[in-house]
PDB file of C-alpha atoms in Angstrom:
ATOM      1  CA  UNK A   1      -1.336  25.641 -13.077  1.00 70.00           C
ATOM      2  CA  UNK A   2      -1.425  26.693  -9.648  1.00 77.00           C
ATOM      3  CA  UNK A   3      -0.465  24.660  -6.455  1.00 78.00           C
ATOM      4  CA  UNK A   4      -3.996  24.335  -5.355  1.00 84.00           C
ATOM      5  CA  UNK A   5      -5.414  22.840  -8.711  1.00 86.00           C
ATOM      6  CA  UNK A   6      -2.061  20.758  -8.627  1.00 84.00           C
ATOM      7  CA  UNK A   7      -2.708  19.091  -5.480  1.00 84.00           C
ATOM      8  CA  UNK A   8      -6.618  18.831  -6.482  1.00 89.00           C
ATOM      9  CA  UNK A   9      -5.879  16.708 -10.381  1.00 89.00           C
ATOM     10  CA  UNK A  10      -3.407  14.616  -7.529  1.00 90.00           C
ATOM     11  CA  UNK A  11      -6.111  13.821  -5.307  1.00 93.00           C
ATOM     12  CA  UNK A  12      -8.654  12.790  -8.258  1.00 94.00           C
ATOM     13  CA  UNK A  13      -5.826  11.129 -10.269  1.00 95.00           C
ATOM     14  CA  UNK A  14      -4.944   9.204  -7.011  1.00 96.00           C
ATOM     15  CA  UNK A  15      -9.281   7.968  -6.452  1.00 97.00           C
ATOM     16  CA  UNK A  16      -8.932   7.097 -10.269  1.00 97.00           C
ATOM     17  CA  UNK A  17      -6.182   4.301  -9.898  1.00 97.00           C
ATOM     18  CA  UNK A  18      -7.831   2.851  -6.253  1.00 98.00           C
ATOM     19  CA  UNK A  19     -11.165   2.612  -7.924  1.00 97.00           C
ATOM     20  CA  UNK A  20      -9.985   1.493 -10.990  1.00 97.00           C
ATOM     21  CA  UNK A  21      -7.847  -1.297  -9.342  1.00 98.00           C
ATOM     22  CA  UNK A  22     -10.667  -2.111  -6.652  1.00 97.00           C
ATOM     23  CA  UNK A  23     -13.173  -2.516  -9.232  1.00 97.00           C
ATOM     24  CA  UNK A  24     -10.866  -4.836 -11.177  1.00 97.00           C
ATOM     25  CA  UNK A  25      -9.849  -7.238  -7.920  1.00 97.00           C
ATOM     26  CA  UNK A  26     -13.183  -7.294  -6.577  1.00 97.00           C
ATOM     27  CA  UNK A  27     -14.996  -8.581  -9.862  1.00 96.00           C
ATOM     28  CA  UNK A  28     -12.509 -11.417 -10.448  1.00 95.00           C
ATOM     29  CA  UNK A  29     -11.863 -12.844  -6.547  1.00 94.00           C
ATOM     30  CA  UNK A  30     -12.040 -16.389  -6.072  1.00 92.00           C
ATOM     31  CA  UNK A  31     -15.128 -17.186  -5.163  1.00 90.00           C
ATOM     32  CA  UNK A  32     -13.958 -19.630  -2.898  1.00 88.00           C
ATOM     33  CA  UNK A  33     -10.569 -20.895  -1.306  1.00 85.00           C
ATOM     34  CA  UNK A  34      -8.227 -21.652  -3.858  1.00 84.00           C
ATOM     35  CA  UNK A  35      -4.630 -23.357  -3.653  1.00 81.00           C
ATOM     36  CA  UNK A  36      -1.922 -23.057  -1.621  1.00 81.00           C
ATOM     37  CA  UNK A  37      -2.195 -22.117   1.976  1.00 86.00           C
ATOM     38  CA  UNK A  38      -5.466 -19.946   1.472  1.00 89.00           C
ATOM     39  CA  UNK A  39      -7.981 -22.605   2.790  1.00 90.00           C
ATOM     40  CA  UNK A  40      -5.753 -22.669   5.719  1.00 92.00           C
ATOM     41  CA  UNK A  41      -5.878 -19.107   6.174  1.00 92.00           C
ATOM     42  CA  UNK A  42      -9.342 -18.671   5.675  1.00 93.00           C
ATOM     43  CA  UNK A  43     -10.127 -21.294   8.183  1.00 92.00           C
ATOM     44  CA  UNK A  44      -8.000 -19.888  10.855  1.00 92.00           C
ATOM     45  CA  UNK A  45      -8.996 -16.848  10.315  1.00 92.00           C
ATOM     46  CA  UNK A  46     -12.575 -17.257  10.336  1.00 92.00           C
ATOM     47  CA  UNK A  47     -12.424 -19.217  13.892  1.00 90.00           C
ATOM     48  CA  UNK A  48      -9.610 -17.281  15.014  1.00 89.00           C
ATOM     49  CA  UNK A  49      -7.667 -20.330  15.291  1.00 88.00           C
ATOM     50  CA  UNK A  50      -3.367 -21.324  14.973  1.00 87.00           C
ATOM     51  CA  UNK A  51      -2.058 -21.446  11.263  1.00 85.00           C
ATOM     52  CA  UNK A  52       1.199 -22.658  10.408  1.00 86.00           C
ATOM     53  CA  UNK A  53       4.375 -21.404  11.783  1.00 87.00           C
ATOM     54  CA  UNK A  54       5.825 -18.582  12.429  1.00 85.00           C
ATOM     55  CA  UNK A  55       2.074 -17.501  12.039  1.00 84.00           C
ATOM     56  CA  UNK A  56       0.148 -14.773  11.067  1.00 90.00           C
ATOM     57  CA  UNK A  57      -1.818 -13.160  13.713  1.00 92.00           C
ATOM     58  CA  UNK A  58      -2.259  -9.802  12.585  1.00 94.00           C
ATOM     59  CA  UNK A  59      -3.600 -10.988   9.229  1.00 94.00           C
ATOM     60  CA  UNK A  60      -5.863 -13.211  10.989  1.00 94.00           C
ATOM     61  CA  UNK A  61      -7.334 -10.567  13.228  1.00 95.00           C
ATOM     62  CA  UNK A  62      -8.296  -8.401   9.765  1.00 95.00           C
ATOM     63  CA  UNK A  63      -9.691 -11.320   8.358  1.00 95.00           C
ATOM     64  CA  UNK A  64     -11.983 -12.094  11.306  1.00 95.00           C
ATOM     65  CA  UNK A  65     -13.173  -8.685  11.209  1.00 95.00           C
ATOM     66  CA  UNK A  66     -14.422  -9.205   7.482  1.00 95.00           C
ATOM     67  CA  UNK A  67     -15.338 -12.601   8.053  1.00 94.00           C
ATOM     68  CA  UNK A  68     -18.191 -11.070  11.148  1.00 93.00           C
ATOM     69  CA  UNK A  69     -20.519  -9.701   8.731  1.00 92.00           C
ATOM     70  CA  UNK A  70     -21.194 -13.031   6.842  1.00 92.00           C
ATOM     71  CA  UNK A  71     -21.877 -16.753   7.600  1.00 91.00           C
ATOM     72  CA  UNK A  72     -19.543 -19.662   7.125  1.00 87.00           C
ATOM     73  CA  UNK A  73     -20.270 -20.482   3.332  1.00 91.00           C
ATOM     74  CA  UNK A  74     -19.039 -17.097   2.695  1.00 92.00           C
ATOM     75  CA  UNK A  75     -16.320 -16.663   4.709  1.00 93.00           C
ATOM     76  CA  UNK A  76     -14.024 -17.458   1.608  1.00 94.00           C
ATOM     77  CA  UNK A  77     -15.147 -14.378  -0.415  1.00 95.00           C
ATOM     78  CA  UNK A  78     -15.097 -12.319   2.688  1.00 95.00           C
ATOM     79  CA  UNK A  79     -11.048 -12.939   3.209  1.00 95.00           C
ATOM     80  CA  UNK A  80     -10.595 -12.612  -0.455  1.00 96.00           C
ATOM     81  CA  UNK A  81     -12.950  -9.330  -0.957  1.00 96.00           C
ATOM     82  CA  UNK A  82     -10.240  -8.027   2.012  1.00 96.00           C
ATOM     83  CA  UNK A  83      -7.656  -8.858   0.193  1.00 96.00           C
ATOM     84  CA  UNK A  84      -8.891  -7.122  -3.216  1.00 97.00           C
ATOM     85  CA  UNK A  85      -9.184  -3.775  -1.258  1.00 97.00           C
ATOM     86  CA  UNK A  86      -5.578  -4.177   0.509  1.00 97.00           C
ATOM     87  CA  UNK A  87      -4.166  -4.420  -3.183  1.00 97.00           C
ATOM     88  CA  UNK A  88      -6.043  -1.670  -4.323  1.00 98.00           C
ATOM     89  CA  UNK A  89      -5.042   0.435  -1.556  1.00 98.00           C
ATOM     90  CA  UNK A  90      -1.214  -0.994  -2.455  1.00 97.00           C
ATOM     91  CA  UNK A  91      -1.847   0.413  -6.165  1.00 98.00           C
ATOM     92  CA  UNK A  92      -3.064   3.564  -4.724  1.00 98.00           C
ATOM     93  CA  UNK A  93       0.143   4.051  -2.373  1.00 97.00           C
ATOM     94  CA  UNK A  94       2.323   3.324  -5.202  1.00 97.00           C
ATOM     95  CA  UNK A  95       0.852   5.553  -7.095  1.00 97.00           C
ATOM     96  CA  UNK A  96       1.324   8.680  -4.401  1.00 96.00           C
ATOM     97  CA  UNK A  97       5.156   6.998  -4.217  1.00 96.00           C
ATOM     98  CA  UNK A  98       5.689   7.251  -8.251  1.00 96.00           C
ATOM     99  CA  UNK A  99       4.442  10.941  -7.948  1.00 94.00           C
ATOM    100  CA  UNK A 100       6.958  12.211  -5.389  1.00 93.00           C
ATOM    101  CA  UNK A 101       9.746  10.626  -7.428  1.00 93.00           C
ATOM    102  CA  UNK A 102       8.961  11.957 -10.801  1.00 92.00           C
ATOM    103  CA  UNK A 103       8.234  15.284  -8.669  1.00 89.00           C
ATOM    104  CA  UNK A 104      11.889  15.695  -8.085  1.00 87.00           C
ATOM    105  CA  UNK A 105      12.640  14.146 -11.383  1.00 86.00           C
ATOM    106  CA  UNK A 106      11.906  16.786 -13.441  1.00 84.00           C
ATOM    107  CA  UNK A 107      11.970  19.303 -10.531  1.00 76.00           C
ATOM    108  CA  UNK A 108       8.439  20.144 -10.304  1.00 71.00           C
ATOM    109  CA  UNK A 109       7.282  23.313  -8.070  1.00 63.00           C
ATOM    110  CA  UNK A 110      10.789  24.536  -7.346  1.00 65.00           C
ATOM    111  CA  UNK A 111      10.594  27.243  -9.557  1.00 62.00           C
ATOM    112  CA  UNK A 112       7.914  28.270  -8.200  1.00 58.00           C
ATOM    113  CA  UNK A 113       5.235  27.008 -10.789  1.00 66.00           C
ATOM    114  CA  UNK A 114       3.057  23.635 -12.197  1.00 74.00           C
ATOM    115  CA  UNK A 115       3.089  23.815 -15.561  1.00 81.00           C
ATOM    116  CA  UNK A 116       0.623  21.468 -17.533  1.00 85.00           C
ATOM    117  CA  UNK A 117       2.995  19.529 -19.356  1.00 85.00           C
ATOM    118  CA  UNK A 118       5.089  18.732 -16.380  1.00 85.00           C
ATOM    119  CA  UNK A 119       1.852  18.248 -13.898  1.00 87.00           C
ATOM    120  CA  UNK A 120       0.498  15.975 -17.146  1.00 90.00           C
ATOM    121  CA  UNK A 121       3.693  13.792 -16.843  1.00 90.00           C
ATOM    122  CA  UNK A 122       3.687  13.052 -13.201  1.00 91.00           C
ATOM    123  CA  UNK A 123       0.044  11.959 -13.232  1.00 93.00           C
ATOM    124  CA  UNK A 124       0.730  10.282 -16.455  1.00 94.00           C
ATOM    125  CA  UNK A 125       4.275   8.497 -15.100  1.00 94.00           C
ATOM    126  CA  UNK A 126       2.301   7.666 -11.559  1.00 95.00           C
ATOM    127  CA  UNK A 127      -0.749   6.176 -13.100  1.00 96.00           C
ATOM    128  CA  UNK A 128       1.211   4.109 -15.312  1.00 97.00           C
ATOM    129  CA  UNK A 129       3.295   3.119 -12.786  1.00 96.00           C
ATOM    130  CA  UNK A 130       0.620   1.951 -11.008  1.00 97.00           C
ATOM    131  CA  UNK A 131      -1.810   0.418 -12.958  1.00 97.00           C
ATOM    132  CA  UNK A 132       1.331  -1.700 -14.664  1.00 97.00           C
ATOM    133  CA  UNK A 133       2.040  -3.281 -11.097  1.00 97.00           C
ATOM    134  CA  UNK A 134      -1.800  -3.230 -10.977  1.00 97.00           C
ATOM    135  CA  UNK A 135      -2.397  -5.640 -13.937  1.00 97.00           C
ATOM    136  CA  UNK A 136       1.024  -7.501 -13.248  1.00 96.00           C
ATOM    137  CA  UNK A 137      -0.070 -11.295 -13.325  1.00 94.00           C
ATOM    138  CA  UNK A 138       2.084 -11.920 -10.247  1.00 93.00           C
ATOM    139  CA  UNK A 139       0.335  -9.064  -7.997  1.00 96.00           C
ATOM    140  CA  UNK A 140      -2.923 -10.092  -9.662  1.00 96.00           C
ATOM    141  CA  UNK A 141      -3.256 -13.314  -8.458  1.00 93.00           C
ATOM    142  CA  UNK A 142      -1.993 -12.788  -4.598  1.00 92.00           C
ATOM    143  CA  UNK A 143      -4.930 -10.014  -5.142  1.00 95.00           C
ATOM    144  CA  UNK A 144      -7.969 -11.752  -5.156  1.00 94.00           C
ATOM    145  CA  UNK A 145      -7.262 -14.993  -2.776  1.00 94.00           C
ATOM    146  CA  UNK A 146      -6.635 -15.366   0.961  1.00 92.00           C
ATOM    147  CA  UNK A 147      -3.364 -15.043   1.092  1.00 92.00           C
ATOM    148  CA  UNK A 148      -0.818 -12.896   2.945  1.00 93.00           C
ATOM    149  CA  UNK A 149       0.924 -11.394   0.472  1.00 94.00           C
ATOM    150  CA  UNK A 150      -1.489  -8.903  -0.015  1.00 95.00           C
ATOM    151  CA  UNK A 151      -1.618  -7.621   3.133  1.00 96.00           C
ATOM    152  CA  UNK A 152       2.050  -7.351   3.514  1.00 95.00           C
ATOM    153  CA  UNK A 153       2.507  -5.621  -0.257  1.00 96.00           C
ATOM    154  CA  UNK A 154      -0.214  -2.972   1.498  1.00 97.00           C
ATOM    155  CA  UNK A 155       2.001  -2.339   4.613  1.00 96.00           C
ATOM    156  CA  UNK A 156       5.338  -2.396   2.462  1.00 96.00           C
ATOM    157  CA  UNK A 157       4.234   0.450   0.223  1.00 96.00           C
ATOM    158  CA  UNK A 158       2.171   1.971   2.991  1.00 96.00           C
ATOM    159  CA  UNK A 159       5.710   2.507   5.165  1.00 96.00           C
ATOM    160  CA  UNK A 160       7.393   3.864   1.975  1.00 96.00           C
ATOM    161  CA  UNK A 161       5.199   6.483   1.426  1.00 96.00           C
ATOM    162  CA  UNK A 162       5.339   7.380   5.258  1.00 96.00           C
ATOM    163  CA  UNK A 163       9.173   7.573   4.412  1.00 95.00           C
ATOM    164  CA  UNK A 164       7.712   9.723   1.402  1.00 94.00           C
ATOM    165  CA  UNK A 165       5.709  12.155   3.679  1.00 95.00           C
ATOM    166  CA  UNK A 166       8.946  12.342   6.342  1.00 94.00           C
ATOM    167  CA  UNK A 167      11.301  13.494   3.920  1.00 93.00           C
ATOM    168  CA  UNK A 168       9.284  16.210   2.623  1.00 91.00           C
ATOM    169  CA  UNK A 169       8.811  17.263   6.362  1.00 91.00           C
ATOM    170  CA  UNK A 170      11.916  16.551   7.511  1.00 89.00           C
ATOM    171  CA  UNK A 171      13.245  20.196   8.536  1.00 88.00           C
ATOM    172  CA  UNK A 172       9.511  20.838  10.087  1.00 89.00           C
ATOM    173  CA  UNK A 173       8.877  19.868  13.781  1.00 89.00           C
ATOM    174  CA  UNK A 174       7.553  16.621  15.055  1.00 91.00           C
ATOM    175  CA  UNK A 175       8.800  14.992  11.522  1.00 91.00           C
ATOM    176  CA  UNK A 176      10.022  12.409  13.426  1.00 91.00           C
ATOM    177  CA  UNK A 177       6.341  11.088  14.117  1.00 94.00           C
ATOM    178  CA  UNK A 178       6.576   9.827  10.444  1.00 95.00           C
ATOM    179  CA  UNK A 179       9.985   7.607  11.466  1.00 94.00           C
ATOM    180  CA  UNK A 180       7.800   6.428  14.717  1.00 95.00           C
ATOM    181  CA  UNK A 181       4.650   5.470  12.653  1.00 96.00           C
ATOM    182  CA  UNK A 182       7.100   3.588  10.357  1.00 96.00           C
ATOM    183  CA  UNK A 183       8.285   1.398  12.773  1.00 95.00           C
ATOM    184  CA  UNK A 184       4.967   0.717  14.706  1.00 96.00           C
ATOM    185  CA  UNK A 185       3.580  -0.776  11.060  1.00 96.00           C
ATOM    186  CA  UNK A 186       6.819  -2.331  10.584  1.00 95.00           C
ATOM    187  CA  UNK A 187       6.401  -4.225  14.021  1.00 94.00           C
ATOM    188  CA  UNK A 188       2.734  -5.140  12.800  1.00 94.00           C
ATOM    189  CA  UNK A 189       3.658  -6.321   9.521  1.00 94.00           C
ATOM    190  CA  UNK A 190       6.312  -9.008  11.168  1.00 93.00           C
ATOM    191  CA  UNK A 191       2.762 -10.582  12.448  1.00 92.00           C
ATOM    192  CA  UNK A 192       1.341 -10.364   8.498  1.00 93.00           C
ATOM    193  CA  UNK A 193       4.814 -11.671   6.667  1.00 92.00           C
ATOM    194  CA  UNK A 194       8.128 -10.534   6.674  1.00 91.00           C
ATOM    195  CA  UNK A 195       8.450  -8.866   3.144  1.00 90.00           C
ATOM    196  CA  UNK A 196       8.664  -5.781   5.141  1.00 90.00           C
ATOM    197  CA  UNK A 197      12.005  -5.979   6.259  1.00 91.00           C
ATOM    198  CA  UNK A 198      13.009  -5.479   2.562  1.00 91.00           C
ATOM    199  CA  UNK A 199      11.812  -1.879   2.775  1.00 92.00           C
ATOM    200  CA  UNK A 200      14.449  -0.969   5.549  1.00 93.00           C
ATOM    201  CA  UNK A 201      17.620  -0.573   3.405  1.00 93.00           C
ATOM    202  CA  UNK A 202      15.467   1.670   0.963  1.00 92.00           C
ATOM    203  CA  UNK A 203      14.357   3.746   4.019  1.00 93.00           C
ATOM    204  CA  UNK A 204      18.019   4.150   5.382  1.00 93.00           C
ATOM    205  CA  UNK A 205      18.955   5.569   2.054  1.00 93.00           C
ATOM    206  CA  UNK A 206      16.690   8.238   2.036  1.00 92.00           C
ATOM    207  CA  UNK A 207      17.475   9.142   5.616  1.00 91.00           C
ATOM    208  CA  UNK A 208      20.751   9.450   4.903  1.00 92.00           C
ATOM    209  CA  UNK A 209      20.389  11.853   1.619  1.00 89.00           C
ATOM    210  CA  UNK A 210      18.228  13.716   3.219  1.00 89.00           C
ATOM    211  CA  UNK A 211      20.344  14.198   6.187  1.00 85.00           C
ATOM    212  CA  UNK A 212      23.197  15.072   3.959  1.00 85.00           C
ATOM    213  CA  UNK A 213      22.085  17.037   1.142  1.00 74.00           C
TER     214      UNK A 213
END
């Protein structure tokens, strides 16, 4: 298997799990506010008011936009159809993540050539990967309601696979665009929740093997 069809089974594999794991939020969001903080967010959100401290104002600004295209009775499904595509995009991020691992796993392309059985496995071990967190009950259910943990599970896997795309362009000019992008969502995601800040002591390991390989 050549490079080129490589990267092209990636990029199909990749659609698969997002459309797969959109379709799967989007038919089973709550159709209206459920428990927990969600009417509150919802509310705020839709009149762009103050929720609870420490607050959430980037969430809230995302939520408005989706909330603009549909009256007040619907503003419920509007926050939770937002928050069915920010998990599927999470599922799809993880999935690009779990390929770039296994990659170096089983050393994949360093010899020069894809072979079908290894290419087979990395799909295999990424889609897995990802449709298991997918159709986790715990991700599930922050999935299709208004809360903030979707949002912030989006930005958390979205800055590890920017750490993803810096290492493998780490010797190449302007990599360091990748470590500035990182911390500009890392300073919006403080404004979502801050599960982010887990991510950080991940990232400085793989600065650090990088820069000392």
């Amino acid at each position: 298997m050549s490079e080129k069809k490589f990267n092209l089974w990636h990029r199909l594999t990749a659609v698969a799990v997002f459309v797969v794991a959109a379709v799967t939020y989007l038919l089973t969001i709550e159709p209206t506010a459920s428990f927990w903080d969600c009417g509150e967010f919802i509310a705020s959100s839709y009149k762009l008011e103050v929720g609870h401290p420490p607050g959430n104002p980037v969430f809230q600004l995302f939520a408005r936009f989706f909330t603009m295209f549909v009256d007040n009775m619907h503003a419920a499904v509007a926050v939770n159809a937002m928050n069915a595509i920010c998990s599927a995009l999470t599922v799809f991020f993880l999935y690009l993540t779990i390929v770039f691992f296994a990659k170096r796993l089983i050393g994949l392309g360093k010899d020069g050539g894809y072979s079908v059985a290894k290419a087979i496995a990395v799909f295999g071990s990424g889609a897995v990967g990802a449709l298991a967190y997918c159709f986790s009950d715990t991700f599930w259910f922050s999935a299709v309601e208004g809360e903030v943990y979707a949002m912030s599970s989006l930005f958390t896997a979205l800055v590890f696979w920017a750490m993803t795309k810096w290492y493998e362009q780490a010797d190449e000019p302007y990599a360091n665009r990748w470590i500035v992008l990182i911390s500009f969502l890392m300073g919006l995601s403080i404004g979502i929740h801050l599960l982010n800040l887990l991510a950080i002591p991940a990232l400085v390991f793989m600065f650090y093997y990088k820069k000392n390989e």
